Short mmCIF file of C-alpha atoms in Angstrom, two decimals:
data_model
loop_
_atom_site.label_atom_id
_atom_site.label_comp_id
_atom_site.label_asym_id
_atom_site.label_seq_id
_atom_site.Cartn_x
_atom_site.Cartn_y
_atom_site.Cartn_z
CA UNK M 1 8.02 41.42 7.73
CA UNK M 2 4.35 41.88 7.45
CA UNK M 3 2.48 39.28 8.29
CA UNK M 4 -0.15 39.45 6.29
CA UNK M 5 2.78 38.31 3.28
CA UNK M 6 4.16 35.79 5.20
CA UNK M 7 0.98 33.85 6.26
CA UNK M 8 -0.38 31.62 3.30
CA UNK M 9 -4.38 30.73 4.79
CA UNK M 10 -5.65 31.48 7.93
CA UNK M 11 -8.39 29.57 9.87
CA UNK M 12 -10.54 30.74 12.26
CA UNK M 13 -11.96 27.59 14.13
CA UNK M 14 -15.28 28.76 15.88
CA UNK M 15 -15.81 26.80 19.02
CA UNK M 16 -18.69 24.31 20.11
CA UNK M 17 -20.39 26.62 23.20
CA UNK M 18 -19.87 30.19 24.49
CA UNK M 19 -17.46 28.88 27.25
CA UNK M 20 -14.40 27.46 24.49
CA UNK M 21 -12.09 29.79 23.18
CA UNK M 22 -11.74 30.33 19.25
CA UNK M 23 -8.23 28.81 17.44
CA UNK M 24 -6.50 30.61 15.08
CA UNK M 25 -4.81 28.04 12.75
CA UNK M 26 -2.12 29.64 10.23
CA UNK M 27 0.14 28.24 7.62
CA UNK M 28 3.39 29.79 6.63
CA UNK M 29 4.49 27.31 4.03
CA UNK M 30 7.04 25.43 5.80
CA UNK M 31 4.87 25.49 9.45
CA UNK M 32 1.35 25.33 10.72
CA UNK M 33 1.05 27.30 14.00
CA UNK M 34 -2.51 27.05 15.99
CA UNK M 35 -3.16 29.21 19.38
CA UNK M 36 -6.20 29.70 21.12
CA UNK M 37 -7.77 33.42 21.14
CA UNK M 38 -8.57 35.49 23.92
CA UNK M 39 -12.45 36.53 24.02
CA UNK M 40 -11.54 40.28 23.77
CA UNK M 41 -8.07 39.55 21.09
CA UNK M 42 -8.25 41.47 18.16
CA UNK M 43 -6.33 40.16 14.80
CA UNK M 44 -6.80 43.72 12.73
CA UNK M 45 -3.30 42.29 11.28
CA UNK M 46 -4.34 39.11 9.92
CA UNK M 47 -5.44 39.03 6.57
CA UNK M 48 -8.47 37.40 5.29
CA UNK M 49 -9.75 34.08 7.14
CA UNK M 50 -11.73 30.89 6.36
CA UNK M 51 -14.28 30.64 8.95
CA UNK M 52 -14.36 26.65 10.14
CA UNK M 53 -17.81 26.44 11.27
CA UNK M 54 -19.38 24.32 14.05
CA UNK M 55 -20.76 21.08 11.76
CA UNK M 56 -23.23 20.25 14.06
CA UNK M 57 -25.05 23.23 12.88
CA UNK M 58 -24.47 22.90 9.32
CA UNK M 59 -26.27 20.03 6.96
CA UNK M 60 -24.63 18.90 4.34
CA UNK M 61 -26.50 16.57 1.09
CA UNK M 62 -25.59 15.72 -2.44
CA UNK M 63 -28.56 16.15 -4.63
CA UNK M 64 -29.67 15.50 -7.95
CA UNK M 65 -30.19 19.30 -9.08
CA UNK M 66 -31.41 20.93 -13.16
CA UNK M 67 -28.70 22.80 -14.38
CA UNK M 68 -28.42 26.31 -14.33
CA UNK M 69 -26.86 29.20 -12.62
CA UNK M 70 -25.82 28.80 -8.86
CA UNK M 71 -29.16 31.12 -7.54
CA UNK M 72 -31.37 28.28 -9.19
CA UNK M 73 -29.48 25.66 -7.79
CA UNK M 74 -30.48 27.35 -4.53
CA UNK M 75 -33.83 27.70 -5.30
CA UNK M 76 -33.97 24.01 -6.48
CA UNK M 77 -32.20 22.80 -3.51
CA UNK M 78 -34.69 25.23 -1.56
CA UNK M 79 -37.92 24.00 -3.11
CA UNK M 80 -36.64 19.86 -2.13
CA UNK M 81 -36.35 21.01 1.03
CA UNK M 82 -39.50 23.02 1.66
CA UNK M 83 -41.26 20.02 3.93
CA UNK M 84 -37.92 18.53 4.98
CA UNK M 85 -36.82 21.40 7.07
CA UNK M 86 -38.72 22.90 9.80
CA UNK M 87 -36.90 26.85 9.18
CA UNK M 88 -38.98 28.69 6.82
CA UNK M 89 -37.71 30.60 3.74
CA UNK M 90 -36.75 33.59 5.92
CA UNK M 91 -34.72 31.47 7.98
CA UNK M 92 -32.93 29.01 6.01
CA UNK M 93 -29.82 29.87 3.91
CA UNK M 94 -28.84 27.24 1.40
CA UNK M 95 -25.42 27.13 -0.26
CA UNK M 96 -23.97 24.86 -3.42
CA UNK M 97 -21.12 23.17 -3.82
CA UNK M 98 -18.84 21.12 -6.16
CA UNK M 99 -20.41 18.24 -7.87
CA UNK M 100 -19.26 14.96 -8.40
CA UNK M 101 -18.90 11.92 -10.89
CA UNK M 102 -22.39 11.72 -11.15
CA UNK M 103 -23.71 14.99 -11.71
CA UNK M 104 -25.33 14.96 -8.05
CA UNK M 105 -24.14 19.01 -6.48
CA UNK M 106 -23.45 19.11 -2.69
CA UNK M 107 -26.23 21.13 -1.17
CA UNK M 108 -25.32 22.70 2.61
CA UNK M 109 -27.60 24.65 4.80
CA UNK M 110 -27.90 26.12 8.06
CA UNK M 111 -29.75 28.97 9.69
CA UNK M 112 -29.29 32.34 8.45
CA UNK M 113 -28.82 33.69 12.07
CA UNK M 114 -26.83 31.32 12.98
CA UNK M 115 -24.30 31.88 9.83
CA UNK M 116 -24.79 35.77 10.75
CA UNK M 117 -23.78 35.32 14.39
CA UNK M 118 -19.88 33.35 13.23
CA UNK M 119 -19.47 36.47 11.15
CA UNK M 120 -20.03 38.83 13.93
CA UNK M 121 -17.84 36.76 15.84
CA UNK M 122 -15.08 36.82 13.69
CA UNK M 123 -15.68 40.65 13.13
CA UNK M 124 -15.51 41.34 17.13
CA UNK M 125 -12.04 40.29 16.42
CA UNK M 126 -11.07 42.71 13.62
CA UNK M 127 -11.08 39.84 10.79
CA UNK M 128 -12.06 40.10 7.59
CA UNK M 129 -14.15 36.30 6.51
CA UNK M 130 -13.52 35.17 2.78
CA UNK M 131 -15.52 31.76 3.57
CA UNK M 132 -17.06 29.34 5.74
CA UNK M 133 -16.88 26.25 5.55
CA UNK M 134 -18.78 23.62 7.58
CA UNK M 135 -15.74 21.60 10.13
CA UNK M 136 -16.66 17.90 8.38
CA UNK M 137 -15.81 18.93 5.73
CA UNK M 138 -11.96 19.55 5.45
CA UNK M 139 -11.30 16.10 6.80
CA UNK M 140 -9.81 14.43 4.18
CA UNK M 141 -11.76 11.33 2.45
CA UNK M 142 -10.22 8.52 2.89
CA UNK M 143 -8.56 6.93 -0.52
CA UNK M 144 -10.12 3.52 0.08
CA UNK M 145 -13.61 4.44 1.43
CA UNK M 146 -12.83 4.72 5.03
CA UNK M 147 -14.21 6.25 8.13
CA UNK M 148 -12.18 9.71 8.83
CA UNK M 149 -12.52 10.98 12.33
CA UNK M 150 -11.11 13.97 14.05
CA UNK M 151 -11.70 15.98 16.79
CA UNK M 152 -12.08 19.83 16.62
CA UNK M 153 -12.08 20.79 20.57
CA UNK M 154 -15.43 20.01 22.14
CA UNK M 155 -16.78 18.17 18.82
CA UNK M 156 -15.90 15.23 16.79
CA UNK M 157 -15.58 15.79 13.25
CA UNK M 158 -16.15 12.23 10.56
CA UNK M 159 -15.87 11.61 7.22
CA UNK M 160 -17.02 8.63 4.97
CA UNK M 161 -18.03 8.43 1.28
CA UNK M 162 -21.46 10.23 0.86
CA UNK M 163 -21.30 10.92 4.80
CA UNK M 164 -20.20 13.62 6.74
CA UNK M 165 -21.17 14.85 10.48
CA UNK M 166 -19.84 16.53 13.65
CA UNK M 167 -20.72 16.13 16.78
CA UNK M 168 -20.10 16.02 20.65
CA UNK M 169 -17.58 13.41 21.33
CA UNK M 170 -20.29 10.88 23.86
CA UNK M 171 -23.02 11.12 20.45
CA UNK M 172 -20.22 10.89 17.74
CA UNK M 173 -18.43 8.30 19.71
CA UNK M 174 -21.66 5.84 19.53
CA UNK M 175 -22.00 6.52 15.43
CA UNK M 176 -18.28 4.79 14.83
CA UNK M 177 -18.38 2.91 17.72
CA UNK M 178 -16.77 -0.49 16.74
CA UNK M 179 -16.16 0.31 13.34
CA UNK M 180 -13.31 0.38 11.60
CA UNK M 181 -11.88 4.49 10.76
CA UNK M 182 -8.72 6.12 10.80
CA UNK M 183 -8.29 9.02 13.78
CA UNK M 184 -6.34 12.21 13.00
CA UNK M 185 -5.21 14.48 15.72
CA UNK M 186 -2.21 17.09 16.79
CA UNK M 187 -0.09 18.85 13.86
CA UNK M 188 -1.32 16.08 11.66
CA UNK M 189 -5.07 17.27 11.40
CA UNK M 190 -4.15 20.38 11.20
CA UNK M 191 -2.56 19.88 8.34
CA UNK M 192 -5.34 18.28 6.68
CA UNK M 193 -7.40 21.11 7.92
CA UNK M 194 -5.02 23.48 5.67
CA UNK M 195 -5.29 20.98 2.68
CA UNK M 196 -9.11 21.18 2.95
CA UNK M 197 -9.61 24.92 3.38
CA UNK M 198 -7.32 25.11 0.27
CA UNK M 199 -9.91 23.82 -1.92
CA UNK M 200 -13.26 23.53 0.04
CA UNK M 201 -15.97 21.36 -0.86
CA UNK M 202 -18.35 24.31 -0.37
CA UNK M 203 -18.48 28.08 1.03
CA UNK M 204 -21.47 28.82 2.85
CA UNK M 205 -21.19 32.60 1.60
CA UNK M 206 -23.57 32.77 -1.10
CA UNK M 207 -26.50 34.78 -2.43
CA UNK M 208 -27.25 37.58 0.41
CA UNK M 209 -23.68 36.80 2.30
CA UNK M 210 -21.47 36.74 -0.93
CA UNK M 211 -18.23 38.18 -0.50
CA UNK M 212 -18.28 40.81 -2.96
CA UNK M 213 -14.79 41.21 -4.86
CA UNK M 214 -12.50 44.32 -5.07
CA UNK M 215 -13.47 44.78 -8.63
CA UNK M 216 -16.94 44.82 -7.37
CA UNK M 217 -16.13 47.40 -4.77
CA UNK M 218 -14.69 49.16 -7.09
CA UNK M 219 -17.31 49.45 -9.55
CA UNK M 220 -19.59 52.66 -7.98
CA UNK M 221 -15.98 54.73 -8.51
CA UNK M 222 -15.32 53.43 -11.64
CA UNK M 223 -18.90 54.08 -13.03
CA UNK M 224 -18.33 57.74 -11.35
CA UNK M 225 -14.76 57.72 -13.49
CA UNK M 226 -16.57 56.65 -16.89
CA UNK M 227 -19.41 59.22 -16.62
CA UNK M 228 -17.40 62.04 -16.19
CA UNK M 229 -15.17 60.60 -19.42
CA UNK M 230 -18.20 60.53 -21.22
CA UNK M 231 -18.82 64.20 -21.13
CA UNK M 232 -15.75 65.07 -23.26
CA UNK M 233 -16.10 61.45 -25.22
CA UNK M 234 -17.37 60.63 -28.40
CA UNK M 235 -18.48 57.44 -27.45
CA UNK M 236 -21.27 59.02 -25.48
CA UNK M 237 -24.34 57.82 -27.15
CA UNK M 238 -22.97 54.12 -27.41
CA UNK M 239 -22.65 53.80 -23.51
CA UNK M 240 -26.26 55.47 -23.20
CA UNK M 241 -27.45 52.51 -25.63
CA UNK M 242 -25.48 50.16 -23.05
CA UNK M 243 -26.74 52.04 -20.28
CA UNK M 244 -30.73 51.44 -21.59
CA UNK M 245 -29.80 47.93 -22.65
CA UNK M 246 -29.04 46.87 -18.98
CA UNK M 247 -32.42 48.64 -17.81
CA UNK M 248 -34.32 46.93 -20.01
CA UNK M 249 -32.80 43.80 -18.85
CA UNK M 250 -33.61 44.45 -15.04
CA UNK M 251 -36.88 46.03 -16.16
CA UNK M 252 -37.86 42.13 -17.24
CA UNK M 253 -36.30 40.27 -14.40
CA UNK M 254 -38.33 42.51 -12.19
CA UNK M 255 -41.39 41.62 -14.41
CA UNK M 256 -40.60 37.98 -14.42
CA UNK M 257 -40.45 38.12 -10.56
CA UNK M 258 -44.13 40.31 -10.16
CA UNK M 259 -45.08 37.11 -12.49
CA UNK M 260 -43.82 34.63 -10.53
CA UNK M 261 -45.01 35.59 -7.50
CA UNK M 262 -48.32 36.05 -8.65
CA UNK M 263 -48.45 32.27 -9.98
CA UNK M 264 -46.75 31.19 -6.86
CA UNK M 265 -46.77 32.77 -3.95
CA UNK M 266 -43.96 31.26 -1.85
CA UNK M 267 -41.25 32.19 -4.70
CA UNK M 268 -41.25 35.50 -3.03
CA UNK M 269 -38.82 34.02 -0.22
CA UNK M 270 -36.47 32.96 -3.02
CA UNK M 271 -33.52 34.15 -4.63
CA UNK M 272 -34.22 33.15 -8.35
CA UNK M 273 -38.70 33.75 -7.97
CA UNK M 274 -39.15 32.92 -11.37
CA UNK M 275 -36.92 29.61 -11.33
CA UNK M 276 -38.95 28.51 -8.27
CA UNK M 277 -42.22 28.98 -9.80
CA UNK M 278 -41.42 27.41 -12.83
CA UNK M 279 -40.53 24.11 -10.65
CA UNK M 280 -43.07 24.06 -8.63
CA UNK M 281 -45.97 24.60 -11.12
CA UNK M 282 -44.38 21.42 -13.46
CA UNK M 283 -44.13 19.60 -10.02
CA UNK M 284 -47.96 20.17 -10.00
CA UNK M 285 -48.87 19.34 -13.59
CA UNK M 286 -47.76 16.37 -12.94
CA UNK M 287 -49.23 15.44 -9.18
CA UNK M 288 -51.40 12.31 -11.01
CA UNK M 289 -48.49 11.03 -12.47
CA UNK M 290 -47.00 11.11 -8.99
CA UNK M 291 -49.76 10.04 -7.27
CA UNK M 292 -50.00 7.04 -9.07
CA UNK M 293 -45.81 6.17 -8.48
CA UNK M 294 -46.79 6.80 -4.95
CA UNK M 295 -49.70 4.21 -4.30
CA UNK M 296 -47.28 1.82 -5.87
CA UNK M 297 -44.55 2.64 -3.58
CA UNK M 298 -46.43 2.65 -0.91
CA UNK M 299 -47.76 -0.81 -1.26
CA UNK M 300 -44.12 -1.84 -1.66
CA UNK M 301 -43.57 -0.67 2.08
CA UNK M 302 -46.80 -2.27 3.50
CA UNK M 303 -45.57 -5.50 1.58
CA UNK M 304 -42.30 -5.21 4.12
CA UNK M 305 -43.12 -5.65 7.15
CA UNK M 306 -39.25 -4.45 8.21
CA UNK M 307 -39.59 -0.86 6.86
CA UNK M 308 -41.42 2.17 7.93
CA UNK M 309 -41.62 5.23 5.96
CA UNK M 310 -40.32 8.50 7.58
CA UNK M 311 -40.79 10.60 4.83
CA UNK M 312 -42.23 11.18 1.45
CA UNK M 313 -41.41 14.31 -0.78
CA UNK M 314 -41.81 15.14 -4.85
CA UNK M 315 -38.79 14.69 -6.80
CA UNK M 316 -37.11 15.67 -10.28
CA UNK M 317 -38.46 14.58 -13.41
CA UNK M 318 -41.51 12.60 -12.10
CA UNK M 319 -39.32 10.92 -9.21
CA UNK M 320 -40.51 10.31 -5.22
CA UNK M 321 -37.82 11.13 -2.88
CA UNK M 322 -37.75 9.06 0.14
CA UNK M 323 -36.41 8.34 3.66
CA UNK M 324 -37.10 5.06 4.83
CA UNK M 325 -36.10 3.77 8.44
CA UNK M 326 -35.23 -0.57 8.78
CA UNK M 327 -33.29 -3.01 10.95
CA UNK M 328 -32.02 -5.19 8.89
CA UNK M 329 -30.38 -4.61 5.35
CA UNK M 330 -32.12 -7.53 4.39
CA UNK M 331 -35.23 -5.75 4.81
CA UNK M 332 -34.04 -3.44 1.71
CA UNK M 333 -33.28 -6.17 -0.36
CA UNK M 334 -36.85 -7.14 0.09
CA UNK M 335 -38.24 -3.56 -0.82
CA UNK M 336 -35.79 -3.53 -3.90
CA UNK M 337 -37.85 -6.92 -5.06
CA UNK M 338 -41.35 -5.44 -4.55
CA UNK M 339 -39.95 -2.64 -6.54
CA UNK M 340 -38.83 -4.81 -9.45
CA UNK M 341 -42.30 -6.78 -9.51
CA UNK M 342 -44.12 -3.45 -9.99
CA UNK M 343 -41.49 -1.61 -12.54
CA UNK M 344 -40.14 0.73 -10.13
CA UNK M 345 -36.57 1.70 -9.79
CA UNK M 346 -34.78 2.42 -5.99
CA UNK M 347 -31.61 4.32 -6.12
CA UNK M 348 -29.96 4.61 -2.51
CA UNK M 349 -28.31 7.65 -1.95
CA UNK M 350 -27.05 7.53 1.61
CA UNK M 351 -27.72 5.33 4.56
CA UNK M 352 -26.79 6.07 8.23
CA UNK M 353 -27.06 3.72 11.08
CA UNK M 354 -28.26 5.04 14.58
CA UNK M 355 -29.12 2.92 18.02
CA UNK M 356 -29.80 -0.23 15.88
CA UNK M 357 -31.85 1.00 13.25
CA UNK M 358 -31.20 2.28 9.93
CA UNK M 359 -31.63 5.11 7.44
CA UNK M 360 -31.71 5.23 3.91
CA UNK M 361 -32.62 7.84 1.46
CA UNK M 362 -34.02 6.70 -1.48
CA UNK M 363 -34.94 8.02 -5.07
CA UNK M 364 -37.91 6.14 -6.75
CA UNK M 365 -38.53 6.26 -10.37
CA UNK M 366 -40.69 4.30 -13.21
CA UNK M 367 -38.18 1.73 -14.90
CA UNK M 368 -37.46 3.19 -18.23
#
């Protein structure tokens, strides 16, 4: 029987460094098989595959984004970032994922060479990728708020509400050290792996490396098939009104672009120009109204002595986005009273602890 029927998802698990062999992980229904790969192994056979990708590489944040289609998202999610992340807009490729209770969407990015290098890899083998999907991010969350750990050869893989992270096993080791989590190895994680790739949280193909669909494929020959239909149809003139209905369309999003670009310059390096323009010029009609949220949180951090301020970015909707680095939690309760003396609002969005100290991201607002 061909195997391509009989094999239900198909994982190709990228390694950590050059020297590690790939894994092909495979469900049949009733099994899970996993084998390592051979450098020079071709798969022409197997149908398409879910790239798991090397977390370490991959970031992963939820984010309070407008809404809109998924190429503003992107451009949202890219503008946020812009003095976060040292790639520039060349560089950096930004997906968009699910979003959750709260309305915050999970934002992923990584380098675009990087994402273009585990698609040749998985091409030098003859397979055909349908999405990629950062290695964190199949572990499965644990139902009462738990730490998930696995490992995924030469990198630990965890998993926590909000949190997610790979990394090599002596660094990884020292983030869950003495903590409480759950550890999920052998046919077991791979089984959760299968679960996860199922219904992934996010698929870094997007925007330039979409995965266009047969029926897109298709549509040059069909468009070939129509024309010639036309000739001997009477519904000739209604397609050409179609036809200059759709140019007139792309004739304006072109325009819009020029526009945008010529307001602001940077949207060039975006996928939706115009959407990025339009958020950064309202960011900068309002810069006194966020100057003046600033000072105040500012002299919130001076007033503790416990935190120091890593970094400070414009948010949505006249909100200051904000990383803040402290020893003690105690030293955020005292921030969150400065706050509430001076009518400010902290949200915390995520907090990691590292060698001792601790990060939080924080979103500051005017009470209401």
């Amino acid at each position: 029987m061909d195997a391509r029927r009989m094999t239900l998802l198909s994982l190709l698990i990228l390694p950590a460094g050059p020297d590690a062999p790939a894994h092909l992980l495979q469900d049949y229904g009733l099994s899970v098989t996993r084998r390592a790969l051979a450098a020079d192994e071709r798969l022409d056979e197997v149908g398409p595959v879910i790239v798991v990708a090397p977390g370490e590489d991959v970031v992963a944040r939820w984010m309070d984004l407008p809404l809109g289609s998924a190429a503003q998202a992107r451009s949202a999610a890219a503008f946020r970032l812009e003095d976060e992340v040292a790639l520039g807009g060349d560089d950096l490729h930004i997906a968009v994922g699910r979003t959750d209770e709260a309305g915050r969407t999970l934002v992923a990015w990584t380098a675009r060479a990087k994402l273009q290098a585990w698609l040749d890899a998985a091409g030098a083998l003859g397979l055909t990728v349908q999405a990629v999907v950062p290695d964190y991010l199949l572990l499965p969350e644990d139902e009462e708020g738990g730490l998930v750990v696995g490992q995924l050869g030469g990198r630990l893989a965890m998993r926590e509400p909000g949190k997610a992270l790979s990394a090599d096993p002596d660094l990884a080791a020292l983030l869950f050290e003495n903590r409480q989590h759950r550890y999920i190895d052998g046919k077991d994680l791979d089984a959760h792996l299968i679960a996860g790739a199922r219904s992934p949280a996010v698929n870094l193909l997007q925007g330039r490396f979409a995965v266009r669909s047969s029926r897109e494929r298709g549509g040059v020959k069909r468009l070939g098939v129509l024309a010639a239909a036309a000739v001997l149809s009477p519904l000739l003139l209604l397609i050409a009104e179609i036809a200059h209905d759709q140019w007139t369309a792309s004739t304006l999003e072109r325009r819009a672009a020029k526009l945008a670009v010529s307001l602001v310059p940077q949207a060039s390096r975006y996928e939706d120009a115009a959407g990025y323009a339009v958020t950064r010029l309202a960011a900068s009609q309002s810069d006194q109204g966020f100057s003046e949220l600033a000072a105040r949180y500012l002299s919130i951090v001076e007033g503790a002595p416990g935190v120091s301020l890593d970094t400070l970015v414009y948010g949505e909707e006249g909100t200051i986005r904000s990383t803040i680095g402290y020893a003690n939690y105690s030293d955020l309760d005292q921030l969150r009273l400065g706050a509430k003396r001076l009518g400010l609002e902290l949200t915390e969005q995520s907090t990691a602890s590292e060698g001792g100290r601790i990060s939080s991201d924080l979103i500051i607002r005017r009470k209401p």
